[in-house]
Short mmCIF file of C-alpha atoms and ligand atoms in Angstrom, two decimals:
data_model
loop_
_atom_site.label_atom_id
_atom_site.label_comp_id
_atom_site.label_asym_id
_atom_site.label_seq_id
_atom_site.Cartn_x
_atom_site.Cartn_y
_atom_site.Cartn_z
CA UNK M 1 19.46 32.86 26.86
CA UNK M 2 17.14 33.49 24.28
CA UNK M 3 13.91 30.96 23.60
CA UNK M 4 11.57 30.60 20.25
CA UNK M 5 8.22 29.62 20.44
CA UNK M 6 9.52 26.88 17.99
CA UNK M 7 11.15 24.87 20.95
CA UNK M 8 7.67 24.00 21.80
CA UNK M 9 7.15 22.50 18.40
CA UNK M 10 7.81 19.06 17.38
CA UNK M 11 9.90 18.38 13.87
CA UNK M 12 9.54 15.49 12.11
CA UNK M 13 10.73 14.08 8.94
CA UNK M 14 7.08 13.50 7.11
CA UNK M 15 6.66 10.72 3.89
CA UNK M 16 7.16 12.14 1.07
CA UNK M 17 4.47 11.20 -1.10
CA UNK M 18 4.90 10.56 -4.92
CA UNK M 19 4.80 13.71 -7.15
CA UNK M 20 1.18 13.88 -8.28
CA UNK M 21 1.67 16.01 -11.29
CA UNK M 22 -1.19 18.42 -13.42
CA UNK M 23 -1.51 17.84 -17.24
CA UNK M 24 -1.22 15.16 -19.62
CA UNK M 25 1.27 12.88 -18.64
CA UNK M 26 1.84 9.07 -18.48
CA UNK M 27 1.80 8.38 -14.50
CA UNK M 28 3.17 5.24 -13.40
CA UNK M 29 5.03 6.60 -10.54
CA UNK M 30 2.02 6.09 -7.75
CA UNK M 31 0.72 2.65 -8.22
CA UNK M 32 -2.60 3.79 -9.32
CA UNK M 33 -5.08 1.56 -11.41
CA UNK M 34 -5.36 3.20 -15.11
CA UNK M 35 -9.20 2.18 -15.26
CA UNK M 36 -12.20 4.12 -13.87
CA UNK M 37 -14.12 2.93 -10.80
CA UNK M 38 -16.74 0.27 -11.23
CA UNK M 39 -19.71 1.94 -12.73
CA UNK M 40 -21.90 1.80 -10.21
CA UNK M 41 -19.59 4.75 -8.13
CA UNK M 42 -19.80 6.57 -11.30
CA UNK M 43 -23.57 6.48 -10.50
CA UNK M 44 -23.94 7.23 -6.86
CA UNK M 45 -21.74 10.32 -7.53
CA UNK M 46 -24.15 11.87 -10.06
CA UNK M 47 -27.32 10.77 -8.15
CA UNK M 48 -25.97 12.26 -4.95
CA UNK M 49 -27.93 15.37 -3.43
CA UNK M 50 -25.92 17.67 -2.22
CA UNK M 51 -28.19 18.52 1.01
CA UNK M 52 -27.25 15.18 2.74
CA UNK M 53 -24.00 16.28 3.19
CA UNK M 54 -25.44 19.08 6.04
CA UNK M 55 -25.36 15.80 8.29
CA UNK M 56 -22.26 14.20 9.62
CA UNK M 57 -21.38 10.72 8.12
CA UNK M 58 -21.98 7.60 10.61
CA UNK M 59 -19.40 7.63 12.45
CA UNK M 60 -19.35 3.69 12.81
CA UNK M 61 -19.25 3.84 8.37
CA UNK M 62 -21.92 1.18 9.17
CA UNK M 63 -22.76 0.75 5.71
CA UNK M 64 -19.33 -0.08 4.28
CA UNK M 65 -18.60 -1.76 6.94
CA UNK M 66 -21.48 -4.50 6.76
CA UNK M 67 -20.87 -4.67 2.81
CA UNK M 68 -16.91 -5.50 3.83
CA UNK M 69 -18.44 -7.81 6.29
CA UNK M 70 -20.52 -9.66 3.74
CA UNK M 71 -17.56 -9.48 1.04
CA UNK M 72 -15.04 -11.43 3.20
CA UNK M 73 -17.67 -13.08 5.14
CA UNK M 74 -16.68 -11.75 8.61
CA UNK M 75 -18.58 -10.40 11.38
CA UNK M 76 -19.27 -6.63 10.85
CA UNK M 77 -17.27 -6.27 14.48
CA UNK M 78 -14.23 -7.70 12.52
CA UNK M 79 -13.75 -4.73 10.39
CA UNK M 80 -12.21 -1.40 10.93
CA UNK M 81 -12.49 1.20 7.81
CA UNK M 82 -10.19 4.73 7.61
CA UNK M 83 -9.42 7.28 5.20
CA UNK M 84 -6.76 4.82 2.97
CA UNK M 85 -4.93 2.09 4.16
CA UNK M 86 -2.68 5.10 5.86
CA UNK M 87 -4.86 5.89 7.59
CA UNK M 88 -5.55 2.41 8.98
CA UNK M 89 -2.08 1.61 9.47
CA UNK M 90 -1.77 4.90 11.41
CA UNK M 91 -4.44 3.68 13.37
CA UNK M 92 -2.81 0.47 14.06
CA UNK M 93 0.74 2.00 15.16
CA UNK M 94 -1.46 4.45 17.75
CA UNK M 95 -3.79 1.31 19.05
CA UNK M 96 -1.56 -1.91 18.66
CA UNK M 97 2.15 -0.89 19.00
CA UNK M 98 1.88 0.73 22.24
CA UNK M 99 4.11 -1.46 24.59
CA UNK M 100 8.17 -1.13 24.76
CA UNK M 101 9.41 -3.57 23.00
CA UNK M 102 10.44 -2.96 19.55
CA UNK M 103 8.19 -3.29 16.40
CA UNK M 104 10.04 -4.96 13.84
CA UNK M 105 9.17 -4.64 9.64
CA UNK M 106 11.64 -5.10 6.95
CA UNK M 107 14.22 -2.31 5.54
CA UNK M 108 13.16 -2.27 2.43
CA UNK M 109 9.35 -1.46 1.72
CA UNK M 110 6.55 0.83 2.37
CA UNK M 111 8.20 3.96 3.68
CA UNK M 112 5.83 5.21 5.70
CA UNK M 113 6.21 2.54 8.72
CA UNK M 114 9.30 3.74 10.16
CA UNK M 115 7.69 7.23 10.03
CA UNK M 116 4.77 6.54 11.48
CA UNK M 117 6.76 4.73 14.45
CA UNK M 118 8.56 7.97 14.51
CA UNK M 119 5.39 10.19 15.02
CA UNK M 120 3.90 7.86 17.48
CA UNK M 121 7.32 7.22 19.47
CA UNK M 122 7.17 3.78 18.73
CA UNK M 123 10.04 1.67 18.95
CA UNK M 124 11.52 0.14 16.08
CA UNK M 125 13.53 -2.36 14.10
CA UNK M 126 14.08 -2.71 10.45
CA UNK M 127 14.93 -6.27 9.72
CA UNK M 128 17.17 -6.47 6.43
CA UNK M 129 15.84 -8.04 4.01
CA UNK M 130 17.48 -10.68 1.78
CA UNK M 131 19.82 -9.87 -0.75
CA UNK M 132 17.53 -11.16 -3.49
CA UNK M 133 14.84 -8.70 -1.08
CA UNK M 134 12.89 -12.13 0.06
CA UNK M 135 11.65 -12.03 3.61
CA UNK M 136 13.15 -14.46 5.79
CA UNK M 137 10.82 -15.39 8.45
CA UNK M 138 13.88 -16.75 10.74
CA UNK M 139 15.18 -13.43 11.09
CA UNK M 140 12.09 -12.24 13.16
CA UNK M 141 12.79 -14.88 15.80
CA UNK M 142 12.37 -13.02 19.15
CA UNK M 143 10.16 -10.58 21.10
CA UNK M 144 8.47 -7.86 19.64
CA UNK M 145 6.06 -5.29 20.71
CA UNK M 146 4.08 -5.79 16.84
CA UNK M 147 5.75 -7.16 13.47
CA UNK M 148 4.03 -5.48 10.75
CA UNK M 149 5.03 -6.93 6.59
CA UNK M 150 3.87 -5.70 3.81
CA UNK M 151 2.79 -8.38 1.20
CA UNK M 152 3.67 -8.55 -1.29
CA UNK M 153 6.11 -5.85 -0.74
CA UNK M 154 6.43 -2.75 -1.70
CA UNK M 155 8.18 -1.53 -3.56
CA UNK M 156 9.95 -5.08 -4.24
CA UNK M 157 7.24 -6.87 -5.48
CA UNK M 158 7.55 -9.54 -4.04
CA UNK M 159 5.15 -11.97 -2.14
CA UNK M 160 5.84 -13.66 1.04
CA UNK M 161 4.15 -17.03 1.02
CA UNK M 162 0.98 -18.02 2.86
CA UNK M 163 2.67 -20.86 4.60
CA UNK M 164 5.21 -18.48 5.53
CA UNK M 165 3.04 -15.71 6.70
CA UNK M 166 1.10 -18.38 8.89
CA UNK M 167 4.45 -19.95 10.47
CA UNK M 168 5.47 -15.76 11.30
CA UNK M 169 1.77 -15.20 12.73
CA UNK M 170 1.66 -18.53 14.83
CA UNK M 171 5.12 -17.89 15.97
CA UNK M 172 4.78 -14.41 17.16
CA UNK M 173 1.57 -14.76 20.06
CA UNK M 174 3.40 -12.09 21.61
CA UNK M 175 2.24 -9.38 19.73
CA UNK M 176 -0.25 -8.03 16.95
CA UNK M 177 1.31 -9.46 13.45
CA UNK M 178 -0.04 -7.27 10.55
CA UNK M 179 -0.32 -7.79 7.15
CA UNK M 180 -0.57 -4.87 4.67
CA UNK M 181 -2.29 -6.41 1.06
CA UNK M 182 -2.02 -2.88 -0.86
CA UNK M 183 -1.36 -5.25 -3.59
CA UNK M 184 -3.09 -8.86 -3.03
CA UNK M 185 -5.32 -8.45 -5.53
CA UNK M 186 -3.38 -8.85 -7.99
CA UNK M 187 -2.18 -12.48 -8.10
CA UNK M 188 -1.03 -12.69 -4.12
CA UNK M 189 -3.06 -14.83 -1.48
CA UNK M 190 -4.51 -13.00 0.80
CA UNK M 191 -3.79 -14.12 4.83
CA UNK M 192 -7.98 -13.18 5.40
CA UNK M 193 -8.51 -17.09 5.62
CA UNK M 194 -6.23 -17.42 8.73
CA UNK M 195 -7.86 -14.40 10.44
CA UNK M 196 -10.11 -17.42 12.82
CA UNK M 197 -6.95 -19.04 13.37
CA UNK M 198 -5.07 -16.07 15.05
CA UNK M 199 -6.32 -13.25 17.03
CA UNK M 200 -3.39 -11.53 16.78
CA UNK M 201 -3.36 -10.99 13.02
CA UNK M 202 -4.72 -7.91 11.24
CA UNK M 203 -5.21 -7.71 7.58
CA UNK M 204 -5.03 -4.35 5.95
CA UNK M 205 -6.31 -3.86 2.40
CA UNK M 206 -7.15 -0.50 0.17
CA UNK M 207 -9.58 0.73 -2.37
CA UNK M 208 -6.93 2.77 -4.11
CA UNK M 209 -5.33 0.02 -6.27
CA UNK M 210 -7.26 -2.95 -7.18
CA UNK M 211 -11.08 -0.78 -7.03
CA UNK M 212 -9.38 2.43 -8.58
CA UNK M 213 -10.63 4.17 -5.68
CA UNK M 214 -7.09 6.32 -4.84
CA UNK M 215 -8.92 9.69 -4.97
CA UNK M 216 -12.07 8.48 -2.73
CA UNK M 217 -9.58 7.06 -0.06
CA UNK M 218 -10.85 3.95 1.24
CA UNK M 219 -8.93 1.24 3.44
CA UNK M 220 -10.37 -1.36 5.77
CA UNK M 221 -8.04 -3.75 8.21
CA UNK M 222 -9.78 -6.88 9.53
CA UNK M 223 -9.43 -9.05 12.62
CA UNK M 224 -10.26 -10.27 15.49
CA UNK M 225 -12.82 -8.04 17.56
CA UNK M 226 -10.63 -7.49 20.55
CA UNK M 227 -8.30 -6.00 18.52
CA UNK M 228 -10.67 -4.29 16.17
CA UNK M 229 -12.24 -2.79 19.18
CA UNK M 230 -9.16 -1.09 20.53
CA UNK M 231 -8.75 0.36 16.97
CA UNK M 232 -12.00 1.80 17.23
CA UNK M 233 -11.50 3.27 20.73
CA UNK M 234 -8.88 5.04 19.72
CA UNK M 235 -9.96 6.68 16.34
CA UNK M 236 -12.72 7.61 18.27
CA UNK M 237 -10.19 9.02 20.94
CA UNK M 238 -8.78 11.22 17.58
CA UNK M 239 -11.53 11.79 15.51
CA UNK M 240 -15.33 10.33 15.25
CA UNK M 241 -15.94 11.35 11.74
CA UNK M 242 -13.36 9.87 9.18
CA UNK M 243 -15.14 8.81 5.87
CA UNK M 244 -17.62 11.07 4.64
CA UNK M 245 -20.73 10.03 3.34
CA UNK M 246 -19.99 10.03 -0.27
CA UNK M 247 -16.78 7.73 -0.02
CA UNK M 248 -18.80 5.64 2.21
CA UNK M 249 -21.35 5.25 -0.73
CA UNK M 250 -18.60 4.95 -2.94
CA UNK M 251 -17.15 2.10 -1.34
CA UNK M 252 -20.58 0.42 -1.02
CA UNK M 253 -21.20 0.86 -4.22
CA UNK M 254 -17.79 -0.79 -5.55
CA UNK M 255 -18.24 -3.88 -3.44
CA UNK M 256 -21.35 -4.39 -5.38
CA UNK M 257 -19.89 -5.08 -8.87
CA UNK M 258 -17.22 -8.31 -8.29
CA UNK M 259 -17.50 -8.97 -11.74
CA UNK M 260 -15.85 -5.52 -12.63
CA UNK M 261 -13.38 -5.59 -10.06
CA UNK M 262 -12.44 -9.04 -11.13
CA UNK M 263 -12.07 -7.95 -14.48
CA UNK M 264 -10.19 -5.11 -13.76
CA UNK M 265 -7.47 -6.67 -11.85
CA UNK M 266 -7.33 -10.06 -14.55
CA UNK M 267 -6.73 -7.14 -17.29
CA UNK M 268 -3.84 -5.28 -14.85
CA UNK M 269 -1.90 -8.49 -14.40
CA UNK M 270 -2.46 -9.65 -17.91
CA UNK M 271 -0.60 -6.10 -19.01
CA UNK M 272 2.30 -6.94 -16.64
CA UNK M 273 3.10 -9.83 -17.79
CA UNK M 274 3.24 -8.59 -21.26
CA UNK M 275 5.39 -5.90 -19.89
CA UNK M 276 7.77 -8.58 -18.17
CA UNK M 277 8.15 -9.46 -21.65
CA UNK M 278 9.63 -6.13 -22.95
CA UNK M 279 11.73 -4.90 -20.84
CA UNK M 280 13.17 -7.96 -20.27
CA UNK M 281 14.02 -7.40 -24.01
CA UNK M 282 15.45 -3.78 -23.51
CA UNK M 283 18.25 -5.75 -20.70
CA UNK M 284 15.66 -5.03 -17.56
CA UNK M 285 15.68 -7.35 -14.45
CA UNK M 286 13.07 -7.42 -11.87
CA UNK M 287 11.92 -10.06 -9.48
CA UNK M 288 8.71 -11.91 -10.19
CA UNK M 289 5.86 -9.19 -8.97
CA UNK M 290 2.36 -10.41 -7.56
CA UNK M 291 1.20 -6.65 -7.58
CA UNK M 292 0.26 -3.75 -10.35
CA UNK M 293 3.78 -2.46 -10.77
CA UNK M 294 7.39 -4.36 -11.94
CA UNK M 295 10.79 -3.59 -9.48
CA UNK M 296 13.50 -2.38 -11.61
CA UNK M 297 16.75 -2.12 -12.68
CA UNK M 298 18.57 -2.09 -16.06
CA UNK M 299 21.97 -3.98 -17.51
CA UNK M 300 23.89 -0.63 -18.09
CA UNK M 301 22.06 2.54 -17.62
CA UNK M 302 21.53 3.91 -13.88
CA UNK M 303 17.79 4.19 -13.10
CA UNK M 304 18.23 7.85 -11.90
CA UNK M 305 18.86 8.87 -15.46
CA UNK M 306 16.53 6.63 -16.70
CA UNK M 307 13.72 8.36 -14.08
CA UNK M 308 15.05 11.88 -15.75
CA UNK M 309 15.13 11.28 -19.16
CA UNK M 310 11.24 9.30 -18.92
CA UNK M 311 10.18 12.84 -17.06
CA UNK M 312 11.53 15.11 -19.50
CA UNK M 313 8.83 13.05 -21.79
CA UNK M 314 6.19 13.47 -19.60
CA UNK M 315 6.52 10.06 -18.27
CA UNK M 316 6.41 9.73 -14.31
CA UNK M 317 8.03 6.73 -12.68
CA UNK M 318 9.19 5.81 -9.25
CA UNK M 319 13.05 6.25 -7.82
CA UNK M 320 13.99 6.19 -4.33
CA UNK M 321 17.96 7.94 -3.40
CA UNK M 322 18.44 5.50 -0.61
CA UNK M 323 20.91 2.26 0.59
CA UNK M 324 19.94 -1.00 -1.74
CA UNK M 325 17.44 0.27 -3.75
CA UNK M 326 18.94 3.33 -5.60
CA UNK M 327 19.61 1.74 -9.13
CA UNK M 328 16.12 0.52 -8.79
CA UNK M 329 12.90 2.06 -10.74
CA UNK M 330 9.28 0.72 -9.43
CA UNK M 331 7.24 1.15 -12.40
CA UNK M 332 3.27 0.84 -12.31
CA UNK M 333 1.46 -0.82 -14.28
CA UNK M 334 -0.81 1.02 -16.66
CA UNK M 335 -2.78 0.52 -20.17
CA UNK M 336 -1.61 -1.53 -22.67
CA UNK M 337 -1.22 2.02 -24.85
CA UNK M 338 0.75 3.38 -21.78
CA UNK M 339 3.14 0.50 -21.84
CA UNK M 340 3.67 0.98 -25.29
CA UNK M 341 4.50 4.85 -24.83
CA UNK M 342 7.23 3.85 -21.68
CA UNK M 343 8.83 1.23 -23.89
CA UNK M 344 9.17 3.65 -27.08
CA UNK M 345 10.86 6.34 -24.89
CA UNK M 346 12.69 3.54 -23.02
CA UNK M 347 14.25 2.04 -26.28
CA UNK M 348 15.30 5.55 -27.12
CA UNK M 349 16.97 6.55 -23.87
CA UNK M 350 18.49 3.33 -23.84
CA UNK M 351 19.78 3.53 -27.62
CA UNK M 352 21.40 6.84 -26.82
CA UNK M 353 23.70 5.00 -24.01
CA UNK M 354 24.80 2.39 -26.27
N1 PMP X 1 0.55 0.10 1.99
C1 PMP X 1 1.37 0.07 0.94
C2 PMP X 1 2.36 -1.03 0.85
C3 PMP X 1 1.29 1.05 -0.06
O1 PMP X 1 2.14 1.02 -1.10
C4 PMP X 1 0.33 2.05 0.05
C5 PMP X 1 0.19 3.09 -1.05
N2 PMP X 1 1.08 4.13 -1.03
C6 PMP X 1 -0.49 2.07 1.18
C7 PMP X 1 -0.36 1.08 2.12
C8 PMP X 1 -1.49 3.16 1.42
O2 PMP X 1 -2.48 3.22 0.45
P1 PMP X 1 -3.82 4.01 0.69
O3 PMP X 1 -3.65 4.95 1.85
O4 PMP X 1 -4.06 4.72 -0.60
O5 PMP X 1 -4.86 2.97 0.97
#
């Protein structure tokens, strides 16, 4: 019998991340905002002297985590910062879904929970969702080791109500339920006003999307202190350092301008709903989104060919191969003169078909 030094090592199947290509292109494929940073992160970069970086960051990202604190007006104890929301939610699946019982999260939306449960040998159940891809709160009815939704959804769209998300929360003592607002900001509710209601809640939210903050890698997750606490124990079990000092100062300096952020996220939505507008015209259907992209899928042409034909003109939008969702593109949102360019090349495609 013969052995490999590779039986020792473990295989998973990773996330595959969206493609994240070089060049000129029109990317709506990664849910990235098409605007710059608020200007003040534009201006702690170029201040920035190099020589502080010879010293670690603060490993408690103290300052970001006070200035989230005084944001969403919680105790700075409340709030847990990582490298991205992955990172957080990574975090979460290590700390807070440690029992046996099974964690339970829909079967269609962010694709990286059922990996993650994978890595960390959690135990698992995907919950189908409807056939319309609502959340039914019903069908979570049980015991579960951690319930962990995604709203809105991704990549549906969709939002799950706030009196909904409050009846799963109360219903579930049992475990830690979290919610994962990638997306609130634009046009969802966030559930941040229940967090004194319900220790076991935990809201995770990201700089990538709404703060345009993908490359700095930023995410937070708030709640109660108990539970915040055990986060913290065990990044600091993994490793002390995670943001380094210029994304902390990055993120600081973000919080500080509402006014852009607001701005940012009224012009986003206001572009979506202009681009509800057009490709309902070209025979698209999509359910109603309360987040920076629109969910999918056309009269007569396959989405497949329509992700081919956009790339072959430099135009990068989101298909997934798998059960439910594979005539389905998620497209992001992106400038006004990027809309424009998708529904040109869109009308052409489709006019070929016809
Ligand atoms: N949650 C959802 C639903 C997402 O779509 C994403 C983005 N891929 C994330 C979390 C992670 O985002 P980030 O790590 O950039 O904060």
């Amino acid at each position: 019998m013969s052995y490999s030094f590779m039986d020792n090592v473990r295989k998973v199947t990773p996330y595959v991340p969206g493609e994240q290509p070089e060049g000129k292109v029109i990317k709506l494929n990664t849910n990235e905002n098409p605007y710059p940073p608020a200007p003040a992160v534009g201006e702690i970069l170029a201040a920035t002297d190099a020589d502080i970086l010879k010293k670690y960051p603060e490993a408690d990202i103290g300052p970001l985590v006070r200035a989230l604190a005084k944001e969403y007006g919680v105790d700075p104890k409340q709030v847990f910062v990582g490298v991205g929301s992955d990172d957080v939610i990574g975090m979460i699946f290590l700390s807070c879904f440690a029992g046996e019982k099974a964690v339970a999260f829909p079967d269609v939306t962010y694709s990286f929970y059922d990996v993650w449960a994978e890595l960390f040998r959690v135990p698992y159940k995907q919950i189908p969702l409807k056939e319309d891809f609502t959340i039914d709160i019903d069908d979570y009815d049980g015991q579960w080791g951690g319930i962990i939704i995604a709203n809105p959804n991704a990549p549906t769209s969709i939002e799950l109500e706030i009196s909904k998300v409050e009846e799963l929360v109360k219903r579930h003592p049992e475990c830690i339920v979290v919610i994962d607002e990638a997306y609130v900001d634009f046009g969802g509710t966030s559930a941040l006003s229940l967090i004194p209601k319900y220790p076991n809640l935990l809201v995770t939210q990201t700089f990538s999307k709404s703060r345009s903050l993908a490359g700095m890698r930023i995410g937070f997750a708030i709640g109660s202190e108990q539970v915040i606490k055990a986060i913290n124990d065990v990044k600091y079990s993994y490793n002390s350092y995670t943001l380094n000092r210029t994304a902390i100062a990055a993120g600081v300096a973000s919080l500080s301008d509402r006014d852009y952020f607001e701005k940012t996220c009224a012009r986003v939505m206001k572009t979506r709903e202009a681009a509800k507008k057009e490709l309902a015209a070209l025979g698209f259907s999509f359910p109603e989104s309360k987040t920076n992209f629109l969910f999918v899928t056309h009269e007569s042409v396959p989405a497949e060919y329509l992700q081919k034909e956009l790339k072959k003109r430099d135009i990068y939008v989101r298909f997934w191969n798998k059960p439910r969702i594979d005539n389905r593109l998620r497209i992001t949102i992106g400038t006004d003169e990027e809309m424009a360019a998708l529904f040109a090349a869109l009308r052409e495609i489709i006019g070929q078909c016809r």
